[in-house]
Coordinates of C-alpha atoms and ligand atoms in Angstrom, one line a residue:
X1 CA 139.3 253.1 78.4
X2 CA 139.8 252.3 82.1
X3 CA 143.1 252.0 83.8
X4 CA 143.2 249.8 87.3
X5 CA 146.0 247.8 89.2
X6 CA 145.4 244.4 89.4
X7 CA 147.5 242.2 92.2
X8 CA 150.3 244.8 91.9
X9 CA 149.8 245.2 87.3
X10 CA 148.7 248.3 85.9
X11 CA 145.8 247.5 82.9
X12 CA 144.4 249.1 80.6
X13 CA 141.0 247.8 80.0
X14 CA 138.2 248.8 78.1
X15 CA 135.1 250.2 80.1
X16 CA 131.9 248.2 81.3
X17 CA 135.1 245.1 82.0
X18 CA 134.3 243.1 84.6
X19 CA 137.0 242.8 88.0
X20 CA 137.6 239.1 86.0
X21 CA 137.7 239.9 82.6
X22 CA 140.0 242.8 83.5
X23 CA 142.4 240.1 85.8
X24 CA 141.9 237.7 82.9
X25 CA 143.5 239.6 80.2
X26 CA 146.4 240.1 83.4
X27 CA 147.0 236.6 83.0
X28 CA 145.6 236.4 86.5
X29 CA 142.9 233.5 87.9
X30 CA 140.0 234.5 89.4
X31 CA 138.2 231.0 90.4
X32 CA 134.4 231.2 89.7
X33 CA 131.8 228.7 90.2
X34 CA 128.4 230.0 89.9
X35 CA 129.7 232.0 87.0
X36 CA 128.2 230.8 82.8
X37 CA 129.6 233.5 80.7
X38 CA 126.5 235.7 79.7
X39 CA 123.6 233.8 80.7
X40 CA 124.6 233.5 84.9
X41 CA 127.0 236.2 85.8
X42 CA 125.0 237.6 89.3
X43 CA 127.3 236.4 91.5
X44 CA 125.2 234.3 93.9
X45 CA 128.6 231.7 95.3
X46 CA 130.6 234.6 96.5
X47 CA 133.8 232.1 94.9
X48 CA 135.4 235.5 92.9
X49 CA 135.1 237.9 95.8
X50 CA 137.9 240.3 95.2
X51 CA 139.3 243.8 97.5
X52 CA 139.4 247.0 95.9
X53 CA 140.8 249.1 97.6
X54 CA 139.2 251.8 99.7
X55 CA 136.3 250.0 100.6
X56 CA 135.6 247.8 103.3
X57 CA 133.5 245.5 101.7
X58 CA 134.2 242.9 98.9
X59 CA 133.6 242.8 95.3
X60 CA 132.3 239.7 93.3
X61 CA 135.0 240.6 90.5
X62 CA 131.9 238.7 87.7
X63 CA 130.2 240.8 87.8
X64 CA 131.7 244.2 88.9
X65 CA 133.5 246.0 86.2
X66 CA 136.2 248.5 86.2
X67 CA 136.5 252.1 87.7
X68 CA 139.2 254.7 87.1
X69 CA 142.2 253.8 89.6
X70 CA 140.9 250.5 90.6
X71 CA 143.8 249.4 93.2
X72 CA 142.5 245.3 92.8
X73 CA 144.1 242.5 95.0
X74 CA 142.9 238.8 94.4
X75 CA 144.9 237.1 96.9
X76 CA 144.6 239.9 99.4
X77 CA 143.8 238.0 103.0
X78 CA 140.3 239.0 103.4
X79 CA 140.1 238.3 100.2
X80 CA 141.6 234.7 100.3
X81 CA 139.6 234.1 103.8
X82 CA 136.3 235.4 102.7
X83 CA 136.5 233.2 99.2
X84 CA 137.6 229.4 101.7
X85 CA 134.5 230.2 104.3
X86 CA 132.3 231.1 101.4
X87 CA 133.4 227.5 100.3
X88 CA 133.4 226.1 102.9
X89 CA 130.0 227.9 103.5
X90 CA 128.0 225.6 100.3
X91 CA 129.8 222.4 101.3
X92 CA 128.1 222.8 104.9
X93 CA 125.2 222.9 102.1
X94 CA 124.9 220.2 99.3
X95 CA 125.1 216.1 100.6
X96 CA 129.8 215.8 100.1
X97 CA 128.8 212.0 98.7
X98 CA 131.2 212.3 96.1
X99 CA 132.4 209.0 95.5
X100 CA 128.8 207.7 94.5
X101 CA 127.7 210.7 93.0
X102 CA 127.5 211.0 89.0
X103 CA 129.5 213.7 89.1
X104 CA 132.3 212.6 90.8
X105 CA 135.8 213.4 89.2
X106 CA 133.7 216.7 86.8
X107 CA 132.2 218.4 89.3
X108 CA 133.6 222.1 89.9
X109 CA 132.3 222.0 93.5
X110 CA 135.0 219.0 94.3
X111 CA 137.5 221.2 92.1
X112 CA 136.9 224.7 93.7
X113 CA 137.6 223.1 97.2
X114 CA 140.7 220.8 96.2
X115 CA 141.8 223.7 94.3
X116 CA 141.7 226.4 97.3
X117 CA 143.4 223.5 99.3
X118 CA 140.0 222.6 101.3
X119 CA 139.7 219.4 103.0
X120 CA 137.4 220.0 105.7
X121 CA 133.9 221.1 105.9
X122 CA 133.4 223.3 109.7
X123 CA 130.3 224.4 109.4
X124 CA 127.1 222.3 110.3
X125 CA 125.4 220.4 107.6
X126 CA 122.1 221.8 107.1
X127 CA 120.9 220.2 103.6
X128 CA 117.4 219.4 102.2
X129 CA 117.5 215.6 101.5
X130 CA 115.0 215.4 98.7
X131 CA 114.9 214.0 95.0
X132 CA 112.0 214.6 92.9
X133 CA 110.6 211.2 91.3
X134 CA 113.1 208.7 90.4
X135 CA 110.7 207.3 87.4
X136 CA 110.7 210.9 85.6
X137 CA 114.3 211.2 82.7
X138 CA 115.5 214.4 85.0
X139 CA 116.1 214.2 88.7
X140 CA 116.8 216.4 90.4
X141 CA 118.9 216.3 94.1
X142 CA 118.0 219.0 96.5
X143 CA 120.5 217.5 99.3
X144 CA 123.8 218.4 96.1
X145 CA 121.9 221.7 94.7
X146 CA 124.2 224.8 95.6
X147 CA 121.8 227.3 94.3
X148 CA 123.6 228.8 91.6
X149 CA 120.9 229.4 89.3
X150 CA 122.8 228.2 86.6
X151 CA 119.5 225.9 85.2
X152 CA 117.2 228.6 86.3
X153 CA 119.2 231.2 83.8
X154 CA 119.8 227.9 81.5
X155 CA 116.2 226.9 81.1
X156 CA 114.7 230.4 80.9
X157 CA 117.0 232.6 78.9
X158 CA 118.7 230.5 76.7
X159 CA 115.8 227.2 76.2
X160 CA 112.7 230.1 76.9
X161 CA 111.3 227.5 79.1
X162 CA 111.4 229.0 82.5
X163 CA 110.8 225.4 84.3
X164 CA 113.3 226.4 88.0
X165 CA 112.5 229.6 90.4
X166 CA 114.6 229.9 93.8
X167 CA 112.1 229.0 96.8
X168 CA 111.6 229.4 99.8
X169 CA 113.8 232.4 102.1
X170 CA 116.7 232.4 103.9
X171 CA 118.5 229.1 105.0
X172 CA 115.4 227.0 103.4
X173 CA 116.4 228.8 99.6
X174 CA 116.5 225.9 96.9
X175 CA 116.1 226.0 93.2
X176 CA 112.8 224.7 92.9
X177 CA 109.7 223.8 89.7
X178 CA 108.1 226.5 89.3
X179 CA 104.6 227.2 89.3
X180 CA 103.1 223.4 89.4
X181 CA 104.5 221.1 92.2
X182 CA 105.8 218.3 90.4
X183 CA 108.5 218.4 88.0
X184 CA 106.5 215.8 86.3
X185 CA 104.0 218.4 85.7
X186 CA 106.0 220.9 84.3
X187 CA 106.1 222.2 81.0
X188 CA 109.7 220.8 81.4
X189 CA 110.7 219.7 77.2
X190 CA 113.4 217.5 78.5
X191 CA 116.2 218.8 77.2
X192 CA 119.1 218.4 79.2
X193 CA 120.6 221.3 79.2
X194 CA 120.3 222.0 82.4
X195 CA 122.1 218.9 83.9
X196 CA 124.6 219.6 81.3
X197 CA 125.4 223.6 83.3
X198 CA 125.3 221.7 86.4
X199 CA 128.3 222.1 88.2
X200 CA 127.5 219.8 90.9
X201 CA 125.4 216.5 90.6
X202 CA 122.5 218.5 91.9
X203 CA 120.6 216.9 88.3
X204 CA 120.7 214.1 86.3
X205 CA 119.1 211.6 84.3
X206 CA 117.3 208.7 85.3
X207 CA 120.0 206.1 85.4
X208 CA 118.6 203.5 83.0
X209 CA 121.6 201.3 82.5
X210 CA 120.7 198.5 85.0
X211 CA 117.9 197.3 82.8
X212 CA 120.0 196.9 80.0
X213 CA 122.2 194.6 82.0
X214 CA 119.1 192.7 82.6
X215 CA 118.4 192.3 79.4
X216 CA 121.2 190.9 78.6
X217 CA 121.4 188.5 81.5
X218 CA 118.6 186.8 80.1
X219 CA 119.0 184.2 77.8
X220 CA 115.8 184.3 76.5
X221 CA 116.4 188.1 75.2
X222 CA 118.2 189.3 72.0
X223 CA 119.3 192.3 72.8
X224 CA 120.2 195.1 69.1
X225 CA 121.7 198.3 69.9
X226 CA 121.1 201.6 67.8
X227 CA 123.6 204.1 68.1
X228 CA 122.2 207.9 67.3
X229 CA 124.9 209.9 64.9
X230 CA 125.9 212.8 66.9
X231 CA 127.3 209.8 69.4
X232 CA 129.7 209.4 67.4
X233 CA 131.7 213.4 67.6
X234 CA 131.4 212.7 72.3
X235 CA 131.9 208.6 73.6
X236 CA 135.2 209.0 73.5
X237 CA 135.8 211.9 75.4
X238 CA 135.3 210.5 78.4
X239 CA 137.8 207.8 77.7
X240 CA 140.1 210.8 76.9
X241 CA 140.1 209.7 73.3
X242 CA 140.7 212.4 70.1
X243 CA 136.8 212.4 67.7
X244 CA 139.6 210.4 65.0
X245 CA 139.7 207.3 67.8
X246 CA 136.1 207.1 69.4
X247 CA 134.8 205.6 65.8
X248 CA 131.3 204.1 65.9
X249 CA 133.2 201.1 64.8
X250 CA 135.2 201.3 68.3
X251 CA 132.4 202.1 70.1
X252 CA 130.5 198.6 68.4
X253 CA 133.9 196.7 69.8
X254 CA 133.0 197.6 73.0
X255 CA 129.3 197.4 72.9
X256 CA 130.1 193.8 72.2
X257 CA 131.7 192.8 74.6
X258 CA 129.3 194.5 76.9
X259 CA 127.1 191.9 75.5
X260 CA 125.0 193.1 72.9
X261 CA 124.0 190.5 70.2
X262 CA 124.1 193.1 67.5
X263 CA 125.0 196.7 67.1
X264 CA 123.1 198.9 64.8
X265 CA 123.0 202.5 63.4
X266 CA 120.0 205.0 63.7
X267 CA 121.5 206.5 61.0
X268 CA 119.8 203.8 59.2
X269 CA 116.6 205.0 60.6
X270 CA 117.5 208.9 60.1
X271 CA 117.4 207.9 56.2
X272 CA 114.6 205.7 56.6
X273 CA 112.8 209.1 58.5
X274 CA 114.7 211.3 55.0
X275 CA 112.4 209.1 52.7
X276 CA 109.2 209.1 55.0
X277 CA 109.2 212.9 55.5
X278 CA 110.6 213.9 52.7
X279 CA 107.8 212.1 50.5
X280 CA 105.3 213.5 53.3
X281 CA 106.8 217.2 52.1
X282 CA 106.7 216.9 48.4
X283 CA 102.8 215.1 49.0
X284 CA 101.8 218.7 51.3
X285 CA 103.6 221.0 48.3
X286 CA 101.1 219.2 45.5
X287 CA 98.3 220.3 48.2
X288 CA 99.4 223.6 48.4
X289 CA 96.6 225.7 48.5
X290 CA 95.2 223.7 51.7
X291 CA 97.9 222.8 53.2
X292 CA 99.4 224.6 56.4
X293 CA 103.3 225.5 55.6
X294 CA 105.7 224.8 57.4
X295 CA 106.0 221.8 58.1
X296 CA 108.1 220.9 60.8
X297 CA 109.8 218.5 61.8
X298 CA 109.7 215.7 64.6
X299 CA 112.2 213.9 65.1
X300 CA 114.5 215.7 67.8
X301 CA 111.1 215.3 71.4
X302 CA 112.7 217.4 73.5
X303 CA 110.6 220.1 70.2
X304 CA 107.8 218.4 70.4
X305 CA 107.9 218.7 74.0
X306 CA 107.8 221.9 73.9
X307 CA 105.5 222.5 70.9
X308 CA 103.1 220.4 73.0
X309 CA 103.0 222.6 76.2
X310 CA 103.9 225.9 74.5
X311 CA 103.0 226.7 70.9
X312 CA 99.8 224.2 70.8
X313 CA 98.5 225.8 67.4
X314 CA 101.7 224.3 65.3
X315 CA 101.0 220.9 66.4
X316 CA 99.3 220.0 63.1
X317 CA 102.3 220.9 61.7
X318 CA 104.5 218.8 62.8
X319 CA 105.8 216.2 59.9
X320 CA 103.9 212.9 61.2
X321 CA 107.6 210.7 60.5
X322 CA 108.9 209.1 63.7
X323 CA 111.8 210.0 65.0
X324 CA 114.7 208.1 63.2
X325 CA 115.7 206.5 66.9
X326 CA 112.4 205.1 66.5
X327 CA 111.2 204.0 63.3
X328 CA 114.7 201.8 64.3
X329 CA 112.6 200.3 67.0
X330 CA 109.6 199.9 65.3
X331 CA 111.8 197.8 62.1
X332 CA 113.9 196.2 64.0
X333 CA 110.9 194.7 65.9
X334 CA 108.8 192.9 63.0
X335 CA 111.4 193.1 59.9
X336 CA 114.7 192.5 61.5
X337 CA 112.4 189.6 63.6
X338 CA 111.4 188.2 61.0
X339 CA 114.7 188.4 58.9
X340 CA 116.3 186.7 62.4
X341 CA 113.3 184.4 62.6
X342 CA 112.4 185.2 66.0
X343 CA 109.4 185.9 68.2
X344 CA 109.6 190.0 68.6
X345 CA 108.6 189.9 71.7
X346 CA 112.0 188.5 71.7
X347 CA 113.9 191.3 71.1
X348 CA 115.0 193.9 73.7
X349 CA 115.9 196.4 71.9
X350 CA 118.1 199.5 73.1
X351 CA 119.3 203.3 71.8
X352 CA 122.0 205.7 72.2
X353 CA 121.2 208.8 72.1
X354 CA 122.6 212.2 73.5
X355 CA 119.3 212.4 74.8
X356 CA 117.1 212.7 77.7
X357 CA 113.7 213.4 75.4
X358 CA 114.7 210.0 74.0
X359 CA 113.5 208.6 77.2
X360 CA 110.2 209.9 77.3
X361 CA 109.4 209.4 73.4
X362 CA 110.3 205.8 73.4
X363 CA 108.1 205.5 76.7
X364 CA 105.3 206.7 74.6
X365 CA 102.2 205.8 73.6
X366 CA 101.5 204.7 70.3
X367 CA 105.2 203.3 69.8
X368 CA 104.7 200.2 69.9
X369 CA 104.0 199.7 66.5
X370 CA 105.7 196.5 66.1
X371 CA 103.1 194.8 68.8
X372 CA 105.8 193.5 71.1
X373 CA 105.9 195.9 73.2
X374 CA 107.6 199.3 73.1
X375 CA 109.6 199.8 70.6
X376 CA 112.4 200.8 72.7
X377 CA 112.7 199.7 75.6
X378 CA 115.2 200.9 76.9
X379 CA 116.7 204.9 75.7
X380 CA 120.3 205.5 77.5
X381 CA 122.6 209.0 77.4
X382 CA 126.2 209.3 75.9
X383 CA 127.2 209.2 79.3
X384 CA 125.1 206.4 80.7
X385 CA 126.9 204.3 78.4
X386 CA 129.8 205.1 79.1
X387 CA 129.5 204.8 82.6
X388 CA 128.2 201.0 81.6
X389 CA 131.7 200.6 79.7
X390 CA 133.5 201.8 82.5
X391 CA 132.5 199.7 85.3
X392 CA 132.7 196.7 82.9
X393 CA 136.5 197.3 82.9
X394 CA 136.6 197.7 79.5
X395 CA 139.3 199.2 77.7
X396 CA 137.3 201.3 74.7
X397 CA 141.4 202.4 73.9
X398 CA 142.7 199.2 73.4
X399 CA 139.6 197.9 71.2
X400 CA 140.2 196.6 67.3
X401 CA 137.3 198.6 65.7
X402 CA 134.9 196.0 64.3
X403 CA 132.4 196.8 61.6
X404 CA 128.9 197.7 63.1
X405 CA 125.8 194.3 62.1
X406 CA 123.8 194.1 58.1
X407 CA 121.6 195.3 56.8
X408 CA 120.2 198.2 59.7
X409 CA 123.8 198.9 60.7
X410 CA 124.2 201.0 56.8
X411 CA 123.7 204.5 56.9
X412 CA 124.3 207.5 54.5
X413 CA 126.2 210.2 54.8
X414 CA 122.6 212.2 54.6
X415 CA 122.0 210.3 58.2
X416 CA 125.2 211.1 60.3
X417 CA 125.0 214.6 59.2
X418 CA 120.8 214.0 61.0
X419 CA 123.1 215.1 64.2
X420 CA 124.1 218.9 63.8
X421 CA 122.0 221.6 63.3
X422 CA 120.6 222.0 59.6
X423 CA 121.5 218.7 58.9
X424 CA 117.8 217.0 59.0
X425 CA 117.1 220.0 56.9
X426 CA 119.9 219.1 54.2
X427 CA 119.6 214.8 54.2
X428 CA 115.7 216.0 53.7
X429 CA 116.7 218.4 50.3
X430 CA 118.8 215.8 49.1
X431 CA 116.4 213.6 48.7
X432 CA 113.6 215.7 48.3
X433 CA 115.2 217.1 44.6
X434 CA 115.0 213.5 44.3
X435 CA 112.1 212.8 44.9
X436 CA 110.7 216.0 42.5
X437 CA 113.5 215.4 39.9
X438 CA 113.9 211.8 39.5
X439 CA 118.3 213.6 39.0
X440 CA 120.1 213.8 42.8
X441 CA 121.8 217.5 43.3
X442 CA 125.3 217.6 43.8
X443 CA 125.6 216.3 47.9
X444 CA 127.0 219.9 49.3
X445 CA 124.2 221.9 47.0
X446 CA 122.1 222.9 50.6
X447 CA 125.1 223.0 52.7
X448 CA 124.5 226.9 53.8
X449 CA 121.7 225.7 56.5
X450 CA 124.8 224.4 58.1
X451 CA 126.6 226.1 60.9
X452 CA 125.5 227.3 64.9
X453 CA 123.8 230.7 64.0
X454 CA 121.1 230.1 66.0
X455 CA 118.5 230.9 62.9
X456 CA 119.1 230.2 60.3
X457 CA 117.6 230.6 57.2
X458 CA 117.8 229.7 53.1
X459 CA 115.5 229.8 50.0
X460 CA 116.5 227.1 47.1
X461 CA 114.8 226.2 43.7
X462 CA 113.5 222.9 43.5
X463 CA 112.6 222.4 39.7
X464 CA 110.7 225.4 39.2
X465 CA 109.7 226.0 42.6
X466 CA 111.2 228.3 45.4
X467 CA 111.6 226.5 48.3
X468 CA 112.1 229.1 51.7
X469 CA 112.9 227.3 55.1
X470 CA 114.3 228.0 57.7
X471 CA 116.6 226.2 60.9
X472 CA 116.7 227.0 64.7
X473 CA 118.3 225.4 67.9
X474 CA 117.8 225.5 71.1
X475 CA 114.8 226.3 72.5
X476 CA 114.6 230.1 72.6
X477 CA 115.8 230.4 69.3
X478 CA 112.4 227.9 68.0
X479 CA 109.5 230.5 70.5
X480 CA 111.1 232.8 68.6
X481 CA 111.0 231.8 65.6
X482 CA 107.6 230.3 66.7
X483 CA 106.0 233.3 67.3
X484 CA 107.6 234.7 64.4
X485 CA 104.8 233.0 62.2
X486 CA 102.1 233.3 64.4
X487 CA 102.8 237.2 64.4
X488 CA 103.0 236.5 60.1
X489 CA 106.6 238.4 60.4
X490 CA 107.9 235.5 58.9
X491 CA 107.3 232.9 55.8
X492 CA 108.5 229.6 55.3
X493 CA 107.7 226.3 53.3
X494 CA 110.2 223.8 56.0
X495 CA 111.9 224.1 59.1
X496 CA 114.2 222.0 61.4
X497 CA 113.9 222.0 65.1
X498 CA 116.2 220.8 67.6
X499 CA 115.8 221.9 71.0
X500 CA 119.1 222.0 71.8
X501 CA 121.5 224.4 71.4
X502 CA 124.0 223.2 68.1
X503 CA 122.2 220.2 67.5
X504 CA 122.5 217.1 69.2
X505 CA 125.7 217.0 69.3
X506 CA 125.0 219.9 71.8
X507 CA 122.6 217.3 74.1
X508 CA 121.9 217.2 77.5
X509 CA 122.7 213.4 77.7
X510 CA 126.5 214.4 75.7
X511 CA 129.3 214.6 78.3
X512 CA 130.1 217.5 80.5
X513 CA 133.0 219.5 80.3
X514 CA 132.5 222.8 82.3
X515 CA 131.4 225.8 80.1
X516 CA 132.8 224.5 76.8
X517 CA 129.7 224.4 74.5
X518 CA 130.7 221.6 72.6
X519 CA 128.3 221.2 69.9
X520 CA 130.5 223.9 67.3
X521 CA 133.9 221.3 68.1
X522 CA 131.6 218.4 67.7
X523 CA 129.9 218.8 64.5
X524 CA 132.9 218.9 62.0
X525 CA 132.8 215.1 62.6
X526 CA 129.7 214.5 61.2
X527 CA 130.5 216.4 57.7
X528 CA 133.9 214.7 57.5
X529 CA 132.2 211.3 57.9
X530 CA 129.6 212.9 55.3
X531 CA 132.1 213.9 53.2
X532 CA 134.4 210.6 53.2
X533 CA 131.8 208.4 52.1
X534 CA 130.3 207.1 48.9
X535 CA 126.8 206.7 49.9
X536 CA 125.6 210.4 50.1
X537 CA 121.5 210.0 50.0
X538 CA 118.7 208.8 51.8
X539 CA 118.0 206.9 49.2
X540 CA 120.5 204.8 47.8
X541 CA 121.1 203.1 51.0
X542 CA 121.1 199.4 50.0
X543 CA 119.4 199.0 53.0
X544 CA 116.6 201.5 53.0
X545 CA 115.8 199.5 49.6
X546 CA 116.1 195.8 51.1
X547 CA 113.1 197.0 53.3
X548 CA 111.0 198.9 51.5
X549 CA 111.5 195.7 48.8
X550 CA 111.1 193.4 51.3
X551 CA 108.7 194.8 53.9
X552 CA 107.3 198.3 53.2
X553 CA 106.2 198.6 50.0
X554 CA 107.5 202.4 49.3
X555 CA 107.3 205.6 51.0
X556 CA 103.7 206.2 53.2
X557 CA 102.5 203.3 52.4
X558 CA 99.8 201.7 54.6
X559 CA 103.0 199.6 56.5
X560 CA 104.9 203.1 57.0
X561 CA 101.8 204.2 57.9
X562 CA 101.1 201.5 60.6
X563 CA 104.8 201.9 62.1
X564 CA 107.0 204.8 61.2
X565 CA 104.5 207.8 62.1
X566 CA 102.1 208.3 64.3
X567 CA 99.6 211.7 66.1
X568 CA 100.6 214.1 68.5
X569 CA 97.7 214.2 70.6
X570 CA 97.1 213.5 74.5
Ligands
HC1_601 FE1 119.3 213.7 67.1 FE2 118.1 212.4 65.7 S1 119.3 213.2 65.3 S2 117.5 213.6 67.3 O1 119.7 214.3 67.4 O2 117.1 212.6 63.9 O3 118.8 212.1 69.9 O4 121.7 212.5 67.5 O5 119.3 210.1 66.6 O6 115.5 210.3 66.6 O7 119.1 209.7 63.5 C1 119.4 212.5 69.2 C2 121.0 212.4 67.4 C3 119.2 211.7 67.0 C4 115.9 210.9 65.9 C5 118.3 210.7 64.5
SF4_602 FE1 115.0 223.4 81.6 FE2 115.3 221.8 79.7 FE3 115.9 221.1 82.2 FE4 114.1 221.1 81.7 S1 115.3 219.6 81.1 S2 114.4 221.8 83.2 S3 113.3 222.3 79.3 S4 117.0 223.5 80.8

């Protein structure tokens, strides 16, 4: 143990404790800006400087450990003035157009400037007035970057994608794409984790809300929207609503006020994905001798981008099933258009996703199986939808719940849990068990794949066949698993990968709470929904059964192949 004095308080802490943590233990708050525990502890912003008796220089509290007998002053004149000067310096390199910034009201720099009572920027302004392409789903605004390095570290350490790096020197130092010239050419998975970990508005998604309003204003268009599983765990956060208040049915009411003609559920097509992917897996198992294992899930487009760029040798083992987003679009512009008796070209299909990679996925070649343009016209993030609702002065907290539309508004509990890590695996196993044995398992028979661990394994016995499965979340964990598979250290039959830590509930398009990983708080909402439903198996969803009966025939039929499956070349 080490004895220190902080602002006159005598305390004892473990050796190697940082000054920041020691102060916290003493109930003393030191402001930080660039700091991200375990990920970015480099003292880059110098907002956490403190004075240590006997030293001329100031110490950054986030990355300097305490030493025996240290006397620390967090708010001495010297520390206070240096901290304020440092923040003013950062402000001089930041385009302070706060009213029009996408992070206005949710910006750490804004918060800290206010907290330190700074209301002027006396230093000469110099920032780079440049943005990356407005057409790519991820946009970097260099005029807002404060060089905190959080994006660099999250992308490297958590996601193993290594997209960003520090470039130039001196006053020209900034963060930019590493190795290639354009962000579009980098191996970016579009997971969006650099956005949710950026303290300011330097990184954000392309805003597609105007495209949706244009379609709503077009009397020829029938505008329908699908709501991804993870949205119901988070959309209300930006309106100060609790999980129980921010129901999907209340969101439906808000979306009808926005002007959508039909509000549907991605849980429906998550069930459809299970029917196709589960059947594909059972087929592959029949040819175990010459099929390659494991089969990988394919619903997360961030993961698809990552495996294509980092581990192309595994691409052939991806399930050919399209993601629920894309299956929904294909069914909406075919079966549903037919049901409505309208030409599919009149349908404008929007998705609400916790994700940026979905914007790229819906624009991919081949995602137009219904023959009426792209099957999904626009993918909006949870944040964009909140902004859209707010811009129309809609107060969702005051609205009554409204049911989703039929038949594409019906999803099972198995579809709902897709949004949490392990959910796709669990849903798939529930139906695979049925496909193999003709009987339903206990709905919770496969619950050991739940939870926030980055790499989970389980073995289940299905009709005498031992299936070894793995579930990973976060691309860094996926990278480690693929490396282990490549070395032959592990062997699995089926692997679920979600690019974002915690799965879609922790998606890069979800509301931002600085330094709080929200996935563990959001995932229980999905398991509560599942537990509360009578319909817990994808293969029992009446809308799915109707869709096969009236339109698709059977899982893996020719029509199903044409509309619901894809390849991953190019
Ligand atoms: Fe996801 Fe999926 S679970 S990928 O996280 O398979 O984005 O929510 O919609 O498509 O269903 C995302 C969530 C989502 C798809 C489903
Ligand atoms: Fe890295 Fe993900 Fe950001 Fe792309 S979106 S730069 S992969 S953190």
